[in-house]
Short mmCIF file of C-alpha atoms in Angstrom, two decimals:
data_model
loop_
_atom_site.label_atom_id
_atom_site.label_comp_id
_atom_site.label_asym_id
_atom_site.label_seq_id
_atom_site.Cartn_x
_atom_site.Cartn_y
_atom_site.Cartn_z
CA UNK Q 1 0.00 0.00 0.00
CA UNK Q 2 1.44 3.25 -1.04
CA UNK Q 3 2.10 5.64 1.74
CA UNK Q 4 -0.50 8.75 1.76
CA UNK Q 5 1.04 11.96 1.18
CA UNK Q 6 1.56 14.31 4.45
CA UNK Q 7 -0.21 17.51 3.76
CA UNK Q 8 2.11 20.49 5.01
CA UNK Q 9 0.34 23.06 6.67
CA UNK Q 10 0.07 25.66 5.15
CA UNK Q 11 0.14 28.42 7.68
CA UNK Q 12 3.79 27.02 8.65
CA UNK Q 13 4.87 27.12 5.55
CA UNK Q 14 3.97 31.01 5.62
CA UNK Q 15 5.92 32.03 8.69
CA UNK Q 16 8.66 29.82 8.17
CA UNK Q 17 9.36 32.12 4.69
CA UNK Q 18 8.77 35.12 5.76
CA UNK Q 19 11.24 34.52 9.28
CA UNK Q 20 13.66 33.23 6.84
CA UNK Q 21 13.41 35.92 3.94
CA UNK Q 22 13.35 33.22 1.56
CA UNK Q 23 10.14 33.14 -0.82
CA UNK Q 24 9.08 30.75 -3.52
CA UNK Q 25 8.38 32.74 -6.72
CA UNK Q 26 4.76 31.51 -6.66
CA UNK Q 27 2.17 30.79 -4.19
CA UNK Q 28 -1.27 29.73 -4.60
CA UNK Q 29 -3.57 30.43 -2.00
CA UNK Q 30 -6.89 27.78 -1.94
CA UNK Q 31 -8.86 26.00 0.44
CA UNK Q 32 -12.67 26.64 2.34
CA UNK Q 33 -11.41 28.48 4.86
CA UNK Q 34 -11.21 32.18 3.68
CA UNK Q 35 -10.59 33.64 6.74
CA UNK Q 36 -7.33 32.30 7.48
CA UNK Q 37 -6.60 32.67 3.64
CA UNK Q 38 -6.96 36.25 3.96
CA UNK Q 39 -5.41 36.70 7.11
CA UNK Q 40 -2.15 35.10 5.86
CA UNK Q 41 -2.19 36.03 2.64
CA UNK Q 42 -2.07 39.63 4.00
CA UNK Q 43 0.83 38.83 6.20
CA UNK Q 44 2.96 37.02 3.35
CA UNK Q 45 2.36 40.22 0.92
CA UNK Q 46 3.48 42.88 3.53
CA UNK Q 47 6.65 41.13 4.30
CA UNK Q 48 7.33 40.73 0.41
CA UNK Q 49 6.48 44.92 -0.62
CA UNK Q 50 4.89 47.74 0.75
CA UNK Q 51 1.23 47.38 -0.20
CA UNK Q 52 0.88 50.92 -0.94
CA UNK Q 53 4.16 50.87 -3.86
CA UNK Q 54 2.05 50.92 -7.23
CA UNK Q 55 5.45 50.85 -8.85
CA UNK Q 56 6.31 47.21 -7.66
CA UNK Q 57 2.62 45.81 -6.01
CA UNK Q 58 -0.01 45.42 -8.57
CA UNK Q 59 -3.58 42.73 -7.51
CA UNK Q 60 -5.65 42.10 -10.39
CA UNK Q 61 -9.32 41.10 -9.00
CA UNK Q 62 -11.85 38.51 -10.68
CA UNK Q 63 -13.08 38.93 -14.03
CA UNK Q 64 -10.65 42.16 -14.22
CA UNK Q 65 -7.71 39.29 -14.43
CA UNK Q 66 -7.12 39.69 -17.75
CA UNK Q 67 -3.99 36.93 -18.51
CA UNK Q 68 -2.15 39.48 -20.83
CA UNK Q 69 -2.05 41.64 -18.52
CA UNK Q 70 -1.03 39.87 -15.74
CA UNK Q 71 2.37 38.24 -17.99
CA UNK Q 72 3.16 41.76 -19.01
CA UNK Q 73 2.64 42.50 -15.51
CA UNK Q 74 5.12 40.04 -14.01
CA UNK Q 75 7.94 39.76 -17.11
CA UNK Q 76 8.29 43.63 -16.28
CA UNK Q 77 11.81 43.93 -13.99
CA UNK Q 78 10.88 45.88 -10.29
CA UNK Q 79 11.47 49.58 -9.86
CA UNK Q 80 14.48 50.30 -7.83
CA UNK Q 81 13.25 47.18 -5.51
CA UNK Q 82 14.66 43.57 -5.14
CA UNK Q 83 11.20 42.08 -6.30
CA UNK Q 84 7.49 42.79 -8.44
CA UNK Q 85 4.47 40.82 -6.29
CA UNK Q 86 1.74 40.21 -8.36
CA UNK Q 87 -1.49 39.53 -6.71
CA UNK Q 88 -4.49 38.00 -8.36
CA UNK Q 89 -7.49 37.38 -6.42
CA UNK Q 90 -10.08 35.23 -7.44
CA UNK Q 91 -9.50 34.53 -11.22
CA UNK Q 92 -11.29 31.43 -11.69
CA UNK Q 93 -8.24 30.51 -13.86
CA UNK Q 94 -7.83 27.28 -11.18
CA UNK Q 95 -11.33 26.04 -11.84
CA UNK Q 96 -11.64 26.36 -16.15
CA UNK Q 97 -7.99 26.47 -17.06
CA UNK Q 98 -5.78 29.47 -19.01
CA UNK Q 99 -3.14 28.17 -21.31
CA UNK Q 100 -1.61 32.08 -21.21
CA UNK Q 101 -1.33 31.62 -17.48
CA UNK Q 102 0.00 28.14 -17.51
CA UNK Q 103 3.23 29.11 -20.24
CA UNK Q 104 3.48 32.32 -18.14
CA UNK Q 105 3.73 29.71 -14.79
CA UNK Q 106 6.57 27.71 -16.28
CA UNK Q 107 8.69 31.01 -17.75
CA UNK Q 108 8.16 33.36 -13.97
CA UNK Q 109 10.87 35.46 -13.92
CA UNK Q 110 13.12 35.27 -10.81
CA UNK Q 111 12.97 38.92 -9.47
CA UNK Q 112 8.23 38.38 -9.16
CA UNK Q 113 6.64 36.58 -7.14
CA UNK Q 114 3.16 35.93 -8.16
CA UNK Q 115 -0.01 35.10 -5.96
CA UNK Q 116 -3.12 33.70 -6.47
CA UNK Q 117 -5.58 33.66 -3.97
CA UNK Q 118 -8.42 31.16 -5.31
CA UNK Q 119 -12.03 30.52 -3.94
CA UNK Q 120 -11.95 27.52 -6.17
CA UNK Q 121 -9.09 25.01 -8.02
CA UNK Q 122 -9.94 21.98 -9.87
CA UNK Q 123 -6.45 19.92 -9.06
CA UNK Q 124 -6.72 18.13 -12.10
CA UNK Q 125 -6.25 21.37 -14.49
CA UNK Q 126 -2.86 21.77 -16.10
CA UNK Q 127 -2.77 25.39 -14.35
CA UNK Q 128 -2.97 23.85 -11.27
CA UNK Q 129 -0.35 20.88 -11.64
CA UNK Q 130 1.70 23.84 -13.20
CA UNK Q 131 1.53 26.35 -10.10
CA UNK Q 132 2.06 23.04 -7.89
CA UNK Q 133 5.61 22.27 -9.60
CA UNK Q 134 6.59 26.30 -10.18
CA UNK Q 135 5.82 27.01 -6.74
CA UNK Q 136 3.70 26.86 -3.41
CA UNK Q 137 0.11 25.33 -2.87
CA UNK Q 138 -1.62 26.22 0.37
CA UNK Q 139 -4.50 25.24 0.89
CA UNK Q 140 -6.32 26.67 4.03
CA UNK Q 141 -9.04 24.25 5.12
CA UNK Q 142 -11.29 24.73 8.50
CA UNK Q 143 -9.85 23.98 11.59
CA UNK Q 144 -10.82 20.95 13.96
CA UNK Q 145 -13.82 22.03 16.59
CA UNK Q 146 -10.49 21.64 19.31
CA UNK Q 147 -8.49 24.49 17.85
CA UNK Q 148 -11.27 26.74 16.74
CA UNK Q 149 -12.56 26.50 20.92
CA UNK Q 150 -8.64 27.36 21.96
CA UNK Q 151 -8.59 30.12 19.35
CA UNK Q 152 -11.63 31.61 20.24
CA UNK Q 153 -10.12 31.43 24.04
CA UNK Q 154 -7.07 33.70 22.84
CA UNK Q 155 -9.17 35.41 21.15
CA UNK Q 156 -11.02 36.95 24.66
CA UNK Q 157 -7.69 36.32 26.44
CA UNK Q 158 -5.58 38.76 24.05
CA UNK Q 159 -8.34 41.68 25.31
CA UNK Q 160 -8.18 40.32 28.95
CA UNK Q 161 -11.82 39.12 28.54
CA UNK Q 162 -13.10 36.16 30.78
CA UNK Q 163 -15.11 33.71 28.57
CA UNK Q 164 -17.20 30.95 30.63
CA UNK Q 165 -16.56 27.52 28.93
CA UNK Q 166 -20.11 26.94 28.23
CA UNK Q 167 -20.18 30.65 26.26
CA UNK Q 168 -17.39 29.08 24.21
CA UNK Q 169 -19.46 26.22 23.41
CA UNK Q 170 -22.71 28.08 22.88
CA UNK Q 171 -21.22 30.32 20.66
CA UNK Q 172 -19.95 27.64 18.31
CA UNK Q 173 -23.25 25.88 18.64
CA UNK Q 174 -25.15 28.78 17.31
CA UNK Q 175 -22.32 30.63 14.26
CA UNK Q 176 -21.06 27.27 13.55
CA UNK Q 177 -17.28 26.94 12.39
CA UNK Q 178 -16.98 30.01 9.84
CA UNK Q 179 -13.85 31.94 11.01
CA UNK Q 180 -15.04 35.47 9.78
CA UNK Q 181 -18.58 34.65 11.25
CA UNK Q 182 -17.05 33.43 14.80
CA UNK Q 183 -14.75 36.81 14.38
CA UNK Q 184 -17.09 38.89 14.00
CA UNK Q 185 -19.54 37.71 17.32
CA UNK Q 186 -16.50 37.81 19.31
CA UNK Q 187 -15.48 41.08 18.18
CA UNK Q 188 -19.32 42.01 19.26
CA UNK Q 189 -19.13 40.12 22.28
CA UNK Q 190 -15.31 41.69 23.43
CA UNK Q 191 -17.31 45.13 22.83
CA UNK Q 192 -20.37 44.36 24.91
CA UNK Q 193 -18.02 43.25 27.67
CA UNK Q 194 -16.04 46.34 28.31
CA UNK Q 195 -17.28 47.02 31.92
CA UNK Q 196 -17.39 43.48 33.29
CA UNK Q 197 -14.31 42.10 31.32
CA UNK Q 198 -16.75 38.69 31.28
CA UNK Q 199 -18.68 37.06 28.75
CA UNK Q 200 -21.22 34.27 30.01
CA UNK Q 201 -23.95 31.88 27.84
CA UNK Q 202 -26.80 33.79 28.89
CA UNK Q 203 -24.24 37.13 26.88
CA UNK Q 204 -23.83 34.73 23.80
CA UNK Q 205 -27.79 33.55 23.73
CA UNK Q 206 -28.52 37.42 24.33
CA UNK Q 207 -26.28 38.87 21.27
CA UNK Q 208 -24.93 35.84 19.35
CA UNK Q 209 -27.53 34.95 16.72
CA UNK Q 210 -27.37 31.95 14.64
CA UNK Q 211 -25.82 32.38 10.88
CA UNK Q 212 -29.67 31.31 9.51
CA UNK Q 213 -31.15 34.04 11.59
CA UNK Q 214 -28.96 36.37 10.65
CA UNK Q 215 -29.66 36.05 6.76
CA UNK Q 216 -33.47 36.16 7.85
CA UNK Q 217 -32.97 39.44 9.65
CA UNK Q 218 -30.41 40.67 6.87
CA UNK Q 219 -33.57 39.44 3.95
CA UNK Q 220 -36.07 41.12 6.11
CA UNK Q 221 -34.10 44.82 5.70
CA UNK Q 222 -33.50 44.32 2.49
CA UNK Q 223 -36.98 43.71 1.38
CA UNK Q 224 -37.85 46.71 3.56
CA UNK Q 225 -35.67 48.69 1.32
CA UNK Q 226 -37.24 46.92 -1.50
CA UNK Q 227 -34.12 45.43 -2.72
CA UNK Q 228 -35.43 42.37 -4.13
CA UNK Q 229 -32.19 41.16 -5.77
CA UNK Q 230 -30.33 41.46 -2.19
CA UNK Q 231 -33.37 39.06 -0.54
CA UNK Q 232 -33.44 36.75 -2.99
CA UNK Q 233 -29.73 36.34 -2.83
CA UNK Q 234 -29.85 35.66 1.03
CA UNK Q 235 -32.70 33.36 0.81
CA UNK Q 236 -30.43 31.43 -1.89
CA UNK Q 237 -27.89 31.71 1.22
CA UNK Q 238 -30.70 30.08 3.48
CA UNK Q 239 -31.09 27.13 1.44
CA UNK Q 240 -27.40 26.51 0.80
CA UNK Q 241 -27.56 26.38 4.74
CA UNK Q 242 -29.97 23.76 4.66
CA UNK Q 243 -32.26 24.73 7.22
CA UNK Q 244 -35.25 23.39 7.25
CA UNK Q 245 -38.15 25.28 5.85
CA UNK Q 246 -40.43 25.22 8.88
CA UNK Q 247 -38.15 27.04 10.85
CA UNK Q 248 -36.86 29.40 8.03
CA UNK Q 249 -40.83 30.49 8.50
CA UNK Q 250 -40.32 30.59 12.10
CA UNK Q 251 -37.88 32.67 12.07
CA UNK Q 252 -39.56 34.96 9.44
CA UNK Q 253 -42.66 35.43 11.26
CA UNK Q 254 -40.75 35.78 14.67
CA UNK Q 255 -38.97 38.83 13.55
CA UNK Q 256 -42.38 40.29 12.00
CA UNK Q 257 -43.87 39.82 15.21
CA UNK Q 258 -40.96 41.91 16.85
CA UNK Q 259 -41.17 44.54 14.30
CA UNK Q 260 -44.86 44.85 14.64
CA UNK Q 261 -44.77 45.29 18.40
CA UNK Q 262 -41.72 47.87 17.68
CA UNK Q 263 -43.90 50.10 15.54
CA UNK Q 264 -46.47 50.00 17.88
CA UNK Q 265 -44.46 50.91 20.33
CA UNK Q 266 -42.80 53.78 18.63
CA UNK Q 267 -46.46 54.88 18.22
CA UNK Q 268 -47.07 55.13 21.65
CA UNK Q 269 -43.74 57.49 22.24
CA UNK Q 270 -41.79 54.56 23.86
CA UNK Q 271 -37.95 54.73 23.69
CA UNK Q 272 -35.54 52.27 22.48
CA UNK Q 273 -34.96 50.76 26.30
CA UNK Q 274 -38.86 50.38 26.52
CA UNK Q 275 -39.51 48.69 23.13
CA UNK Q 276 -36.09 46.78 23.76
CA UNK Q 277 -38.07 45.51 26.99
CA UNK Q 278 -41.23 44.65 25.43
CA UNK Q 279 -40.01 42.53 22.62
CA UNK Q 280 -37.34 40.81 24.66
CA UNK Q 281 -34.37 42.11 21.90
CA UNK Q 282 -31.64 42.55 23.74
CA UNK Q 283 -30.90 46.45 23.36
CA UNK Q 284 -27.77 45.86 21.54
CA UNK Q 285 -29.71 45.20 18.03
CA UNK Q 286 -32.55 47.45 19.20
CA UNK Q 287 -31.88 49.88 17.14
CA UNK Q 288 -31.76 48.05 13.71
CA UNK Q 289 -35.11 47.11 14.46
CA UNK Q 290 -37.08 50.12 14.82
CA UNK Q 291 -35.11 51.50 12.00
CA UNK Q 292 -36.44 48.83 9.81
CA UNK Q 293 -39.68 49.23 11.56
CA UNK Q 294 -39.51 53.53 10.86
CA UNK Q 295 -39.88 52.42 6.85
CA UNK Q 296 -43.44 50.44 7.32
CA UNK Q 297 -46.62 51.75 8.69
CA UNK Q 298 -48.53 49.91 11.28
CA UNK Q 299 -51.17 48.81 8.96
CA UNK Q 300 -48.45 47.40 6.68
CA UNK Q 301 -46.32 44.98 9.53
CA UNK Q 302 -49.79 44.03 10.54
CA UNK Q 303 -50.59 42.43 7.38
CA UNK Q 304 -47.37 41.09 6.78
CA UNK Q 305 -47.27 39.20 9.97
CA UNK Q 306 -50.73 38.12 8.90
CA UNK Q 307 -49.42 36.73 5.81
CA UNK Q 308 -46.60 34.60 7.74
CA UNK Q 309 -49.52 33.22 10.04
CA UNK Q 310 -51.38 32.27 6.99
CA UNK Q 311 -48.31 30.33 5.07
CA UNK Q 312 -47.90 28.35 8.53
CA UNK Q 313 -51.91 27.50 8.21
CA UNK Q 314 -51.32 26.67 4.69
CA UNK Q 315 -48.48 24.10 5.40
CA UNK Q 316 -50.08 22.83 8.37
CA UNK Q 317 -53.24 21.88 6.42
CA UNK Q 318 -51.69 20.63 3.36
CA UNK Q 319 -52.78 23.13 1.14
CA UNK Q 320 -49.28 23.95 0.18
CA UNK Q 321 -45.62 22.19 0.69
CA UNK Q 322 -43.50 24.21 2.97
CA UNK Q 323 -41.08 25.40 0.22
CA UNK Q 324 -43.37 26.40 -1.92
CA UNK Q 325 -45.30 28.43 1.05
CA UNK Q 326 -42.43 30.06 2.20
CA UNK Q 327 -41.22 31.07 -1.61
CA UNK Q 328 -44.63 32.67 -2.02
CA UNK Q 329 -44.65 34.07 1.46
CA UNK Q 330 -41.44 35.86 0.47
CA UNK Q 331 -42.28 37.78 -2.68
CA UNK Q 332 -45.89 38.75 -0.99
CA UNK Q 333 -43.82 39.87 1.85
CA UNK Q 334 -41.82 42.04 -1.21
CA UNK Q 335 -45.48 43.95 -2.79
CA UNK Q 336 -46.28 44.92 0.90
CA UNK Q 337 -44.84 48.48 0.60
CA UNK Q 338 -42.07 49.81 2.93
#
């Protein structure tokens, strides 16, 4: 039985060339995990140029990757500098192939070093087996539940923040194992901690909201602003998720229900503490709320937490199966006017 090839980590590889000065004259950047991607790949280019030298740093971005460009780019000799860097970020050469790019891959000049940074690689493209033998392949994939709970530990420790370990646990529980996402909650949660320097469960149940409810609430705004292209984009999110469609409408009539009692409120001269009170919101996302609240008369939330009560009736007694209900329920929630 052949012995199966050790996959070098990748973030390793990083620091060990930049401590060392050394670099490879290509790196490819790929994997799931795009927060650690981006983290590194931000570290590797500002120990190889100054990010703000136009002379000798130029990123070409998605479908403005033009290959011609990018070989005239990197055969050009750096401007009173020891090296060009050449970043392109998400190409989609790795996934349908450039021949340009491949010859360009085999002939890199020895004062650049290029970089792609790739959402997706197919590893059996030529363009792939090419940037595997001219250079580096790193592929960033999500960390093991173990190491995200010890990073999200430093994480609170680095701002002298005291995290209970059931918070920890809770938090992962409900954001699941997206970096950025777990980031950005414990960013929030570092921020609502300031006086106490402690973060408990009952903090992460009260501010820490679950990556499907937070594409409901983020769908919600946008069809309050009418942008119809922006919901239907984050309920495409929603089913990628695969959450199931009973609580998708759960969820969706929930946060009608909250923004019906806020406009009520707000009718009745209450203040943010006092609706914040009523609905049970915790007063940290308060304020989103009645803002998306401000753009809908009473008369309209009314009807459109109606309409959620009625797709629920419609599932319930088989008049219509739940995806269907909650499509429909969607774009009548989009003609009631904000």
């Amino acid at each position: 039985m052949a012995e199966k090839k050790k996959v070098k980590d990748p973030i390793k590889i990083i620091n060990e060339d930049i401590k060392s000065g050394e670099f490879a004259r290509l790196y490819l950047f790929c994997g799931e995990e795009e927060y650690l991607k981006r983290q590194f790949l931000k570290n590797l280019t500002e120990a190889l140029v100054d990010p703000s030298d136009s002379m000798n740093y130029a990123v070409f971005k998605t479908d403005a990757a033009k290959a011609d460009d990018i070989v005239q780019t990197c055969q050009s000799l750096p401007f009173f500098a020891d090296r060009r860097v050449c970043l392109v970020d998400d190409s989609g050469f790795f996934k349908k192939g450039n021949e340009t790019v491949e010859k360009l891959l085999e002939e890199l000049p020895d004062t650049t070093v290029l970089i792609f940074c790739e959402r997706e690689v197919d590893k059996r493209t030529k363009i792939y087996k090419a940037a595997d033998k001219a250079g580096k392949v790193l592929s960033f994939e999500t960390p093991s539940e173990g190491d995200l709970i010890n990073w999200i530990r430093k994480l609170f420790k680095d701002e002298d923040v005291t995290c209970d370990d059931t918070a920890v646990f809770t938090l992962l529980s409900a954001v699941g194992h997206n970096m950025t996402a777990l980031r950005n909650e414990v960013d929030k949660l570092i921020g609502y901690s300031m006086e106490t320097k402690r973060i408990s469960e009952a903090d992460v149940h009260a501010l820490c909201i679950s990556q499907a409810e937070n594409k409901i609430f983020e769908m919600i705004d946008a069809i309050s602003e009418r942008n119809s292209k922006k919901a239907l984009s984050l309920y495409a999110d929603l089913l990628s998720l695969r959450e199931p469609m009973m609580r998708i409408l759960y969820l969706i009539t929930r946060q009608y229900r909250i923004l019906e009692e806020a406009r009520f409120a707000l009718g009745t001269g209450a203040d943010k503490a006092q609706i914040a009170k009523l609905t049970g919101v915790n007063s940290y996302y308060m304020g989103k709320y009645i803002s998306i609240a401000n753009r809908y008369t009473e008369k309209e939330l009314i009807a459109a937490f109606d309409r959620c009560q009625q797709a629920d009736n419609n599932i319930k007694t088989g008049r219509e199966k739940d995806q269907l209900a909650v499509e429909l329920l969607i774009m009548d929630l989009m003609g009631i006017s904000g």
